[in-house]
Amino acid sequence: MKTDKGDLAPRVGGAWRFTEKSVIRAGYGLYYPTSAAQGMRDAMATNPFNQGRTAGATADAPLSPWPGFAHGFSPLTGGSLRRLSGFPSANALPFDLKEPRIQQYNVTFEQEIGWKTALRVSYLGTRMSRLITGRDLNMIPPNDIPYATTIGDGVTACDPYNGDCDTSDADRARVPFPGLGDYLSSFGNFGHGYSHAFQAEAKRRFSGGFLFNANYTLLSQQVSAVDSANSTLGGTAYNQFKPENDFGRDSFVPRHRFVLYSIYEVPVGKGKKFGSSMPKWAETVVGNWETSWQMFAKSGTGFTPWWGCDNCDPARPGNLASSFIDPLGDFGDAGGGYRPLVAGDPTKRSGNQIFNPDAFDVPTVGADVLDNPKVAKRNLLTGPGTWGVNLGVHKRFRFGERLVADLGADFNNLFNHPLFSPNQDGGDTYSNLGSFSIGVDPNTFKILPITDVTRNPDFGRLLNSYTQEGVDSRRTVRVKLRITF
């Protein structure tokens, strides 16, 4: 890969203290985040070469057990090799791939209001360009010409339910690299985005046994590249031929987020405001306790509804000639699936099901499979908001000059509040509508309109509590005793 020599990263900042208790700060910087392994590790790995070969049963070449082994426990022999069997799928890196470029700028007003307390109001902006997104160089644009819908001879229709679909010579001639398998994964700098954030913070320095920090963020973040948190493969646009179709709010990011934490020393006991002259036994029981607590509240994050396909290989809706298609872009459970058509109001609730499954239809099977106007947009759905609270109670006991005992209890998720707020990374099943199977018209070889559908009864249901923001998914209590001498 070519060394990128143009990554200059100037940064500038300034502050104006116009009163003893007021200050305005501003800054701008150009950043190039450290490249993760995404899109690179697999392509540049030095693993030994290996390639599988797949055979299927045909009328002339049935599969049979390997001689000398019991049927059902043996490797199989016979059958007919699939046309793509032995063709290597590959990963590739463009020589001119560049690091993403991020511009950050901010303006802050800070005001001290007394009582060891200060207020801060900030605007934080970000412009992101050259974001890395995946694509398949061997995928062909969606079309209405059948692909891999025969048994490989180009004249006999296959049955996807039997698994006998294969590519013909005419099919392979349609892909850019016919000598490769069903994908040639690569990456490019065609993602971009921006964010605008408003922050308000109130904080008190530790004084008089009390400290607190409260912070609220209002955020709008729009991107076209998928942030999948997948450090191996990165992410891919659903429609790599029109990646701008996915420009919209980012995954994982709530619009509203509030965080509060504090430490409070109970003012009772020796040297405190109250009870400084209480008896020793009373001071031991109720004096010098310290409490700490942390809480968060946030709105829901975005989800993308999707269908899985049970028999889409190698024939598939849109005749794409590739298994690289991914409705979520994270190469997870949804890989090889499709986004639905929106046919109603998805926000209609029913009990603990916060998304309406009847608002979605199966995808089309032809040239408009990826960019039909009704295709669900990325993060179309908004999951539930949630909140949680942790509490800690601690006390130190001294026995003479050298022996110290620390006694405490930590209550994680104090109110045992269910955190029904997965993000897209942990909510693949949560946003899965179910699966479908395809059939082939024996006369035209075209994929038939989808009618064989198995719906996921748990789509959009609030069934699981998810650990997040340092708060456990259910209440846990830890009691500890530490003796130091």
mmCIF file of C-alpha atoms in Angstrom, residues 75-402:
data_model
loop_
_atom_site.group_PDB
_atom_site.id
_atom_site.type_symbol
_atom_site.label_atom_id
_atom_site.label_comp_id
_atom_site.label_asym_id
_atom_site.label_seq_id
_atom_site.Cartn_x
_atom_site.Cartn_y
_atom_site.Cartn_z
ATOM 1 C CA PRO A 75 -17.083 -38.589 5.049
ATOM 2 C CA LEU A 76 -19.002 -38.686 1.784
ATOM 3 C CA THR A 77 -17.763 -39.493 -1.678
ATOM 4 C CA GLY A 78 -19.249 -39.178 -5.135
ATOM 5 C CA GLY A 79 -21.588 -36.433 -6.234
ATOM 6 C CA SER A 80 -20.891 -33.627 -8.660
ATOM 7 C CA LEU A 81 -18.558 -30.751 -7.824
ATOM 8 C CA ARG A 82 -20.227 -27.368 -7.655
ATOM 9 C CA ARG A 83 -18.932 -24.928 -10.257
ATOM 10 C CA LEU A 84 -17.693 -22.487 -7.605
ATOM 11 C CA SER A 85 -16.142 -25.292 -5.578
ATOM 12 C CA GLY A 86 -12.419 -24.723 -5.359
ATOM 13 C CA PHE A 87 -12.698 -21.137 -6.606
ATOM 14 C CA PRO A 88 -11.135 -18.974 -3.893
ATOM 15 C CA SER A 89 -13.049 -16.019 -2.534
ATOM 16 C CA ALA A 90 -10.611 -13.268 -1.692
ATOM 17 C CA ASN A 91 -9.953 -10.071 0.226
ATOM 18 C CA ALA A 92 -8.121 -7.178 -1.420
ATOM 19 C CA LEU A 93 -6.706 -3.842 -0.323
ATOM 20 C CA PRO A 94 -6.531 -0.890 -2.725
ATOM 21 C CA PHE A 95 -3.038 0.583 -2.988
ATOM 22 C CA ASP A 96 -4.352 4.110 -2.422
ATOM 23 C CA LEU A 97 -6.493 3.433 0.683
ATOM 24 C CA LYS A 98 -6.168 6.372 3.069
ATOM 25 C CA GLU A 99 -6.797 6.926 6.734
ATOM 26 C CA PRO A 100 -10.114 8.570 7.616
ATOM 27 C CA ARG A 101 -9.943 12.329 8.167
ATOM 28 C CA ILE A 102 -11.833 13.924 11.042
ATOM 29 C CA GLN A 103 -12.234 17.633 11.702
ATOM 30 C CA GLN A 104 -13.287 18.575 15.224
ATOM 31 C CA TYR A 105 -14.281 22.018 16.451
ATOM 32 C CA ASN A 106 -15.853 23.281 19.656
ATOM 33 C CA VAL A 107 -16.949 26.374 21.560
ATOM 34 C CA THR A 108 -17.376 26.332 25.348
ATOM 35 C CA PHE A 109 -18.652 28.774 27.942
ATOM 36 C CA GLU A 110 -17.757 28.126 31.595
ATOM 37 C CA GLN A 111 -19.122 29.976 34.612
ATOM 38 C CA GLU A 112 -18.254 29.576 38.279
ATOM 39 C CA ILE A 113 -21.395 30.081 40.380
ATOM 40 C CA GLY A 114 -20.041 29.635 43.904
ATOM 41 C CA TRP A 115 -20.260 26.769 46.392
ATOM 42 C CA LYS A 116 -17.242 25.180 44.637
ATOM 43 C CA THR A 117 -19.519 24.640 41.644
ATOM 44 C CA ALA A 118 -19.134 25.504 37.958
ATOM 45 C CA LEU A 119 -21.379 25.297 34.899
ATOM 46 C CA ARG A 120 -20.271 24.473 31.370
ATOM 47 C CA VAL A 121 -22.163 24.776 28.084
ATOM 48 C CA SER A 122 -20.497 23.477 24.900
ATOM 49 C CA TYR A 123 -21.064 22.960 21.213
ATOM 50 C CA LEU A 124 -18.972 20.188 19.664
ATOM 51 C CA GLY A 125 -18.919 19.583 15.929
ATOM 52 C CA THR A 126 -17.289 16.934 13.788
ATOM 53 C CA ARG A 127 -16.842 16.470 10.042
ATOM 54 C CA MET A 128 -15.769 13.006 8.919
ATOM 55 C CA SER A 129 -14.482 12.162 5.456
ATOM 56 C CA ARG A 130 -12.675 9.257 3.792
ATOM 57 C CA LEU A 131 -14.424 6.801 6.109
ATOM 58 C CA ILE A 132 -13.614 3.207 5.187
ATOM 59 C CA THR A 133 -16.486 1.072 3.911
ATOM 60 C CA GLY A 134 -16.459 -2.380 2.358
ATOM 61 C CA ARG A 135 -17.617 -3.513 -1.065
ATOM 62 C CA ASP A 136 -17.462 -6.611 -3.234
ATOM 63 C CA LEU A 137 -15.581 -6.097 -6.487
ATOM 64 C CA ASN A 138 -17.167 -9.259 -7.873
ATOM 65 C CA MET A 139 -20.791 -8.302 -7.174
ATOM 66 C CA ILE A 140 -22.923 -7.331 -10.145
ATOM 67 C CA PRO A 141 -25.630 -4.635 -9.908
ATOM 68 C CA PRO A 142 -29.158 -5.876 -9.158
ATOM 69 C CA ASN A 143 -30.886 -6.985 -12.351
ATOM 70 C CA ASP A 144 -33.693 -9.116 -13.745
ATOM 71 C CA ILE A 145 -31.498 -11.635 -15.588
ATOM 72 C CA PRO A 146 -31.458 -14.981 -13.735
ATOM 73 C CA TYR A 147 -28.152 -15.947 -12.157
ATOM 74 C CA ALA A 148 -27.309 -19.429 -10.831
ATOM 75 C CA THR A 149 -30.896 -20.628 -11.230
ATOM 76 C CA THR A 150 -30.002 -23.771 -13.193
ATOM 77 C CA ILE A 151 -28.167 -26.908 -12.104
ATOM 78 C CA GLY A 152 -25.086 -25.507 -13.822
ATOM 79 C CA ASP A 153 -25.850 -26.518 -17.386
ATOM 80 C CA GLY A 154 -27.713 -23.322 -18.211
ATOM 81 C CA VAL A 155 -30.797 -25.208 -19.482
ATOM 82 C CA THR A 156 -32.251 -27.141 -16.535
ATOM 83 C CA ALA A 157 -33.945 -25.155 -13.788
ATOM 84 C CA CYS A 158 -32.712 -25.858 -10.275
ATOM 85 C CA ASP A 159 -34.688 -26.120 -7.048
ATOM 86 C CA PRO A 160 -33.147 -24.030 -4.225
ATOM 87 C CA TYR A 161 -34.904 -26.277 -1.697
ATOM 88 C CA ASN A 162 -32.858 -29.217 -2.989
ATOM 89 C CA GLY A 163 -29.617 -27.234 -2.928
ATOM 90 C CA ASP A 164 -28.814 -28.083 -6.558
ATOM 91 C CA CYS A 165 -28.478 -24.525 -7.902
ATOM 92 C CA ASP A 166 -25.145 -23.824 -9.562
ATOM 93 C CA THR A 167 -23.557 -21.271 -11.873
ATOM 94 C CA SER A 168 -23.274 -21.885 -15.597
ATOM 95 C CA ASP A 169 -20.511 -20.716 -17.921
ATOM 96 C CA ALA A 170 -22.799 -17.890 -19.045
ATOM 97 C CA ASP A 171 -23.362 -16.880 -15.418
ATOM 98 C CA ARG A 172 -19.650 -16.761 -14.628
ATOM 99 C CA ALA A 173 -19.002 -14.655 -17.724
ATOM 100 C CA ARG A 174 -21.157 -11.901 -16.212
ATOM 101 C CA VAL A 175 -18.975 -11.258 -13.147
ATOM 102 C CA PRO A 176 -15.846 -9.067 -13.292
ATOM 103 C CA PHE A 177 -13.527 -11.810 -12.002
ATOM 104 C CA PRO A 178 -14.946 -15.184 -13.120
ATOM 105 C CA GLY A 179 -11.941 -17.082 -11.806
ATOM 106 C CA LEU A 180 -12.762 -16.174 -8.204
ATOM 107 C CA GLY A 181 -15.472 -17.360 -5.839
ATOM 108 C CA ASP A 182 -18.637 -15.571 -4.826
ATOM 109 C CA TYR A 183 -16.920 -12.430 -3.515
ATOM 110 C CA LEU A 184 -13.814 -10.265 -3.825
ATOM 111 C CA SER A 185 -13.936 -8.174 -0.679
ATOM 112 C CA SER A 186 -12.280 -4.773 -0.768
ATOM 113 C CA PHE A 187 -12.565 -1.413 0.972
ATOM 114 C CA GLY A 188 -12.605 2.213 -0.076
ATOM 115 C CA ASN A 189 -12.756 5.754 1.320
ATOM 116 C CA PHE A 190 -16.305 6.505 0.204
ATOM 117 C CA GLY A 191 -17.937 7.092 3.593
ATOM 118 C CA HIS A 192 -18.555 10.469 5.183
ATOM 119 C CA GLY A 193 -20.523 11.993 8.035
ATOM 120 C CA TYR A 194 -20.942 14.745 10.588
ATOM 121 C CA SER A 195 -22.080 15.261 14.160
ATOM 122 C CA HIS A 196 -23.465 18.204 16.113
ATOM 123 C CA ALA A 197 -23.547 17.954 19.894
ATOM 124 C CA PHE A 198 -24.780 20.235 22.662
ATOM 125 C CA GLN A 199 -23.463 19.551 26.155
ATOM 126 C CA ALA A 200 -24.401 21.043 29.508
ATOM 127 C CA GLU A 201 -22.470 20.158 32.649
ATOM 128 C CA ALA A 202 -22.616 21.095 36.311
ATOM 129 C CA LYS A 203 -19.813 19.955 38.587
ATOM 130 C CA ARG A 204 -18.689 20.540 42.134
ATOM 131 C CA ARG A 205 -15.144 19.909 43.289
ATOM 132 C CA PHE A 206 -14.770 17.718 46.369
ATOM 133 C CA SER A 207 -15.285 19.989 49.342
ATOM 134 C CA GLY A 208 -17.016 19.554 52.655
ATOM 135 C CA GLY A 209 -17.396 15.864 51.976
ATOM 136 C CA PHE A 210 -19.413 16.326 48.780
ATOM 137 C CA LEU A 211 -18.620 15.977 45.058
ATOM 138 C CA PHE A 212 -20.911 15.672 42.073
ATOM 139 C CA ASN A 213 -20.890 15.847 38.291
ATOM 140 C CA ALA A 214 -24.015 16.021 36.098
ATOM 141 C CA ASN A 215 -23.729 15.971 32.317
ATOM 142 C CA TYR A 216 -26.349 16.092 29.554
ATOM 143 C CA THR A 217 -25.670 15.575 25.835
ATOM 144 C CA LEU A 218 -27.956 16.218 22.868
ATOM 145 C CA LEU A 219 -26.417 14.640 19.771
ATOM 146 C CA SER A 220 -27.173 14.398 16.070
ATOM 147 C CA GLN A 221 -24.738 12.150 14.199
ATOM 148 C CA GLN A 222 -25.264 11.305 10.528
ATOM 149 C CA VAL A 223 -22.980 9.032 8.492
ATOM 150 C CA SER A 224 -22.987 6.959 5.326
ATOM 151 C CA ALA A 225 -20.378 4.454 6.512
ATOM 152 C CA VAL A 226 -21.307 1.652 8.859
ATOM 153 C CA ASP A 227 -19.765 1.726 12.335
ATOM 154 C CA SER A 228 -20.029 -1.980 13.046
ATOM 155 C CA ALA A 229 -17.361 -2.257 15.778
ATOM 156 C CA ASN A 230 -16.076 -5.248 13.792
ATOM 157 C CA SER A 231 -12.287 -4.946 13.967
ATOM 158 C CA THR A 232 -11.775 -7.809 11.519
ATOM 159 C CA LEU A 233 -13.913 -6.994 8.513
ATOM 160 C CA GLY A 234 -15.117 -3.455 9.090
ATOM 161 C CA GLY A 235 -18.538 -2.790 7.583
ATOM 162 C CA THR A 236 -20.245 -2.568 4.225
ATOM 163 C CA ALA A 237 -23.005 -0.474 2.707
ATOM 164 C CA TYR A 238 -26.226 -2.374 1.996
ATOM 165 C CA ASN A 239 -26.230 -1.045 -1.576
ATOM 166 C CA GLN A 240 -22.587 -0.681 -2.546
ATOM 167 C CA PHE A 241 -23.606 0.779 -5.908
ATOM 168 C CA LYS A 242 -25.464 3.633 -4.183
ATOM 169 C CA PRO A 243 -23.837 3.949 -0.741
ATOM 170 C CA GLU A 244 -25.457 7.346 -0.172
ATOM 171 C CA ASN A 245 -28.751 5.505 0.292
ATOM 172 C CA ASP A 246 -27.482 4.630 3.777
ATOM 173 C CA PHE A 247 -26.694 8.190 4.836
ATOM 174 C CA GLY A 248 -28.526 8.675 8.124
ATOM 175 C CA ARG A 249 -28.184 8.510 11.874
ATOM 176 C CA ASP A 250 -25.352 6.448 13.228
ATOM 177 C CA SER A 251 -25.742 3.193 15.109
ATOM 178 C CA PHE A 252 -24.987 2.878 18.827
ATOM 179 C CA VAL A 253 -25.565 6.609 19.468
ATOM 180 C CA PRO A 254 -28.548 7.826 21.556
ATOM 181 C CA ARG A 255 -29.867 11.306 20.836
ATOM 182 C CA HIS A 256 -30.266 12.140 24.536
ATOM 183 C CA ARG A 257 -27.896 11.019 27.298
ATOM 184 C CA PHE A 258 -27.664 12.105 30.934
ATOM 185 C CA VAL A 259 -24.991 10.940 33.400
ATOM 186 C CA LEU A 260 -24.693 11.826 37.086
ATOM 187 C CA TYR A 261 -22.252 10.657 39.737
ATOM 188 C CA SER A 262 -21.480 11.873 43.248
ATOM 189 C CA ILE A 263 -19.610 11.113 46.466
ATOM 190 C CA TYR A 264 -21.065 12.122 49.824
ATOM 191 C CA GLU A 265 -19.495 11.703 53.247
ATOM 192 C CA VAL A 266 -22.269 11.491 55.827
ATOM 193 C CA PRO A 267 -21.569 14.414 58.241
ATOM 194 C CA VAL A 268 -21.942 12.303 61.374
ATOM 195 C CA GLY A 269 -19.109 11.167 63.604
ATOM 196 C CA LYS A 270 -15.821 12.333 65.022
ATOM 197 C CA GLY A 271 -14.636 15.519 63.322
ATOM 198 C CA LYS A 272 -17.960 15.918 61.481
ATOM 199 C CA LYS A 273 -20.719 18.505 61.702
ATOM 200 C CA PHE A 274 -22.982 16.240 63.737
ATOM 201 C CA GLY A 275 -22.262 13.740 66.483
ATOM 202 C CA SER A 276 -18.640 14.681 67.063
ATOM 203 C CA SER A 277 -19.066 14.021 70.802
ATOM 204 C CA MET A 278 -21.159 10.864 70.555
ATOM 205 C CA PRO A 279 -20.030 7.773 72.472
ATOM 206 C CA LYS A 280 -17.406 5.568 70.901
ATOM 207 C CA TRP A 281 -19.804 2.702 70.290
ATOM 208 C CA ALA A 282 -22.313 5.003 68.567
ATOM 209 C CA GLU A 283 -19.624 6.597 66.415
ATOM 210 C CA THR A 284 -18.475 3.119 65.389
ATOM 211 C CA VAL A 285 -21.981 2.194 64.230
ATOM 212 C CA VAL A 286 -23.292 5.361 62.543
ATOM 213 C CA GLY A 287 -20.308 7.661 62.118
ATOM 214 C CA ASN A 288 -18.049 8.357 59.128
ATOM 215 C CA TRP A 289 -19.980 6.488 56.454
ATOM 216 C CA GLU A 290 -19.348 7.393 52.806
ATOM 217 C CA THR A 291 -21.793 6.949 49.945
ATOM 218 C CA SER A 292 -21.183 7.051 46.209
ATOM 219 C CA TRP A 293 -23.643 6.703 43.409
ATOM 220 C CA GLN A 294 -23.793 6.762 39.648
ATOM 221 C CA MET A 295 -26.765 6.888 37.309
ATOM 222 C CA PHE A 296 -27.513 7.291 33.623
ATOM 223 C CA ALA A 297 -30.568 7.864 31.475
ATOM 224 C CA LYS A 298 -30.623 7.794 27.697
ATOM 225 C CA SER A 299 -32.950 7.573 24.734
ATOM 226 C CA GLY A 300 -33.019 4.590 22.402
ATOM 227 C CA THR A 301 -30.624 3.815 19.571
ATOM 228 C CA GLY A 302 -31.334 2.910 15.951
ATOM 229 C CA PHE A 303 -32.203 -0.525 14.579
ATOM 230 C CA THR A 304 -32.424 -1.838 11.042
ATOM 231 C CA PRO A 305 -35.088 -4.494 10.341
ATOM 232 C CA TRP A 306 -33.959 -7.440 8.231
ATOM 233 C CA TRP A 307 -34.910 -10.790 6.781
ATOM 234 C CA GLY A 308 -32.688 -13.843 6.665
ATOM 235 C CA CYS A 309 -32.726 -16.183 3.667
ATOM 236 C CA ASP A 310 -32.661 -19.937 4.218
ATOM 237 C CA ASN A 311 -31.642 -21.088 0.731
ATOM 238 C CA CYS A 312 -30.027 -18.102 -1.022
ATOM 239 C CA ASP A 313 -26.796 -19.648 -2.262
ATOM 240 C CA PRO A 314 -25.799 -19.142 -5.003
ATOM 241 C CA ALA A 315 -29.174 -17.998 -6.387
ATOM 242 C CA ARG A 316 -30.523 -14.980 -4.545
ATOM 243 C CA PRO A 317 -32.928 -12.032 -4.964
ATOM 244 C CA GLY A 318 -31.514 -9.379 -7.271
ATOM 245 C CA ASN A 319 -29.221 -11.872 -9.062
ATOM 246 C CA LEU A 320 -26.198 -10.270 -7.360
ATOM 247 C CA ALA A 321 -23.739 -13.148 -7.854
ATOM 248 C CA SER A 322 -22.394 -12.509 -4.348
ATOM 249 C CA SER A 323 -22.910 -13.512 -0.725
ATOM 250 C CA PHE A 324 -21.351 -10.218 0.414
ATOM 251 C CA ILE A 325 -24.785 -8.625 0.817
ATOM 252 C CA ASP A 326 -25.527 -7.634 4.424
ATOM 253 C CA PRO A 327 -28.609 -5.661 5.583
ATOM 254 C CA LEU A 328 -26.844 -4.456 8.741
ATOM 255 C CA GLY A 329 -23.345 -4.133 7.327
ATOM 256 C CA ASP A 330 -21.588 -5.838 10.229
ATOM 257 C CA PHE A 331 -20.991 -9.338 8.781
ATOM 258 C CA GLY A 332 -22.837 -10.817 11.739
ATOM 259 C CA ASP A 333 -25.940 -12.978 11.992
ATOM 260 C CA ALA A 334 -27.645 -10.986 9.226
ATOM 261 C CA GLY A 335 -25.004 -11.749 6.578
ATOM 262 C CA GLY A 336 -26.631 -12.827 3.317
ATOM 263 C CA GLY A 337 -29.986 -11.360 4.362
ATOM 264 C CA TYR A 338 -32.100 -8.520 3.014
ATOM 265 C CA ARG A 339 -33.949 -5.473 4.250
ATOM 266 C CA PRO A 340 -37.751 -5.489 4.092
ATOM 267 C CA LEU A 341 -40.157 -3.244 2.257
ATOM 268 C CA VAL A 342 -41.993 -0.817 4.542
ATOM 269 C CA ALA A 343 -45.744 -1.264 4.085
ATOM 270 C CA GLY A 344 -47.194 0.371 7.201
ATOM 271 C CA ASP A 345 -46.489 2.078 10.523
ATOM 272 C CA PRO A 346 -43.605 0.244 12.248
ATOM 273 C CA THR A 347 -44.071 2.112 15.559
ATOM 274 C CA LYS A 348 -47.450 0.585 16.422
ATOM 275 C CA ARG A 349 -46.973 -1.242 19.730
ATOM 276 C CA SER A 350 -48.598 -4.386 21.036
ATOM 277 C CA GLY A 351 -47.788 -5.395 24.611
ATOM 278 C CA ASN A 352 -44.046 -5.911 24.971
ATOM 279 C CA GLN A 353 -43.578 -5.811 21.187
ATOM 280 C CA ILE A 354 -42.528 -2.230 20.461
ATOM 281 C CA PHE A 355 -42.159 -2.672 16.679
ATOM 282 C CA ASN A 356 -45.006 -3.665 14.376
ATOM 283 C CA PRO A 357 -44.022 -6.731 12.289
ATOM 284 C CA ASP A 358 -47.062 -6.300 10.033
ATOM 285 C CA ALA A 359 -45.573 -3.016 8.786
ATOM 286 C CA PHE A 360 -42.919 -4.922 6.832
ATOM 287 C CA ASP A 361 -43.059 -7.035 3.701
ATOM 288 C CA VAL A 362 -40.552 -9.369 2.049
ATOM 289 C CA PRO A 363 -38.057 -7.897 -0.439
ATOM 290 C CA THR A 364 -38.551 -7.827 -4.166
ATOM 291 C CA VAL A 365 -36.478 -10.259 -6.221
ATOM 292 C CA GLY A 366 -35.386 -8.209 -9.227
ATOM 293 C CA ALA A 367 -33.466 -5.098 -10.210
ATOM 294 C CA ASP A 368 -34.985 -2.911 -7.475
ATOM 295 C CA VAL A 369 -34.183 -5.252 -4.582
ATOM 296 C CA LEU A 370 -31.704 -2.789 -3.020
ATOM 297 C CA ASP A 371 -33.092 0.616 -3.971
ATOM 298 C CA ASN A 372 -36.843 0.207 -4.171
ATOM 299 C CA PRO A 373 -38.312 3.388 -2.605
ATOM 300 C CA LYS A 374 -39.979 1.238 0.052
ATOM 301 C CA VAL A 375 -36.777 -0.527 1.183
ATOM 302 C CA ALA A 376 -36.216 0.099 4.909
ATOM 303 C CA LYS A 377 -33.522 2.660 5.617
ATOM 304 C CA ARG A 378 -30.650 1.995 7.987
ATOM 305 C CA ASN A 379 -31.677 2.554 11.618
ATOM 306 C CA LEU A 380 -35.290 3.124 10.620
ATOM 307 C CA LEU A 381 -36.446 1.906 14.037
ATOM 308 C CA THR A 382 -35.718 3.480 17.414
ATOM 309 C CA GLY A 383 -35.297 1.186 20.378
ATOM 310 C CA PRO A 384 -36.454 1.952 23.912
ATOM 311 C CA GLY A 385 -34.659 4.357 26.209
ATOM 312 C CA THR A 386 -33.523 3.211 29.613
ATOM 313 C CA TRP A 387 -31.915 4.239 32.901
ATOM 314 C CA GLY A 388 -29.991 2.676 35.756
ATOM 315 C CA VAL A 389 -28.528 3.507 39.173
ATOM 316 C CA ASN A 390 -25.567 2.143 41.164
ATOM 317 C CA LEU A 391 -25.008 2.834 44.879
ATOM 318 C CA GLY A 392 -22.021 2.238 47.125
ATOM 319 C CA VAL A 393 -21.876 2.468 50.942
ATOM 320 C CA HIS A 394 -18.508 2.238 52.707
ATOM 321 C CA LYS A 395 -16.943 2.786 56.111
ATOM 322 C CA ARG A 396 -13.422 2.554 57.503
ATOM 323 C CA PHE A 397 -12.777 1.169 60.995
ATOM 324 C CA ARG A 398 -9.498 1.773 62.822
ATOM 325 C CA PHE A 399 -8.222 -0.551 65.530
ATOM 326 C CA GLY A 400 -5.194 1.081 67.039
ATOM 327 C CA GLU A 401 -2.602 2.740 64.827
ATOM 328 C CA ARG A 402 -1.897 -0.045 62.323
#
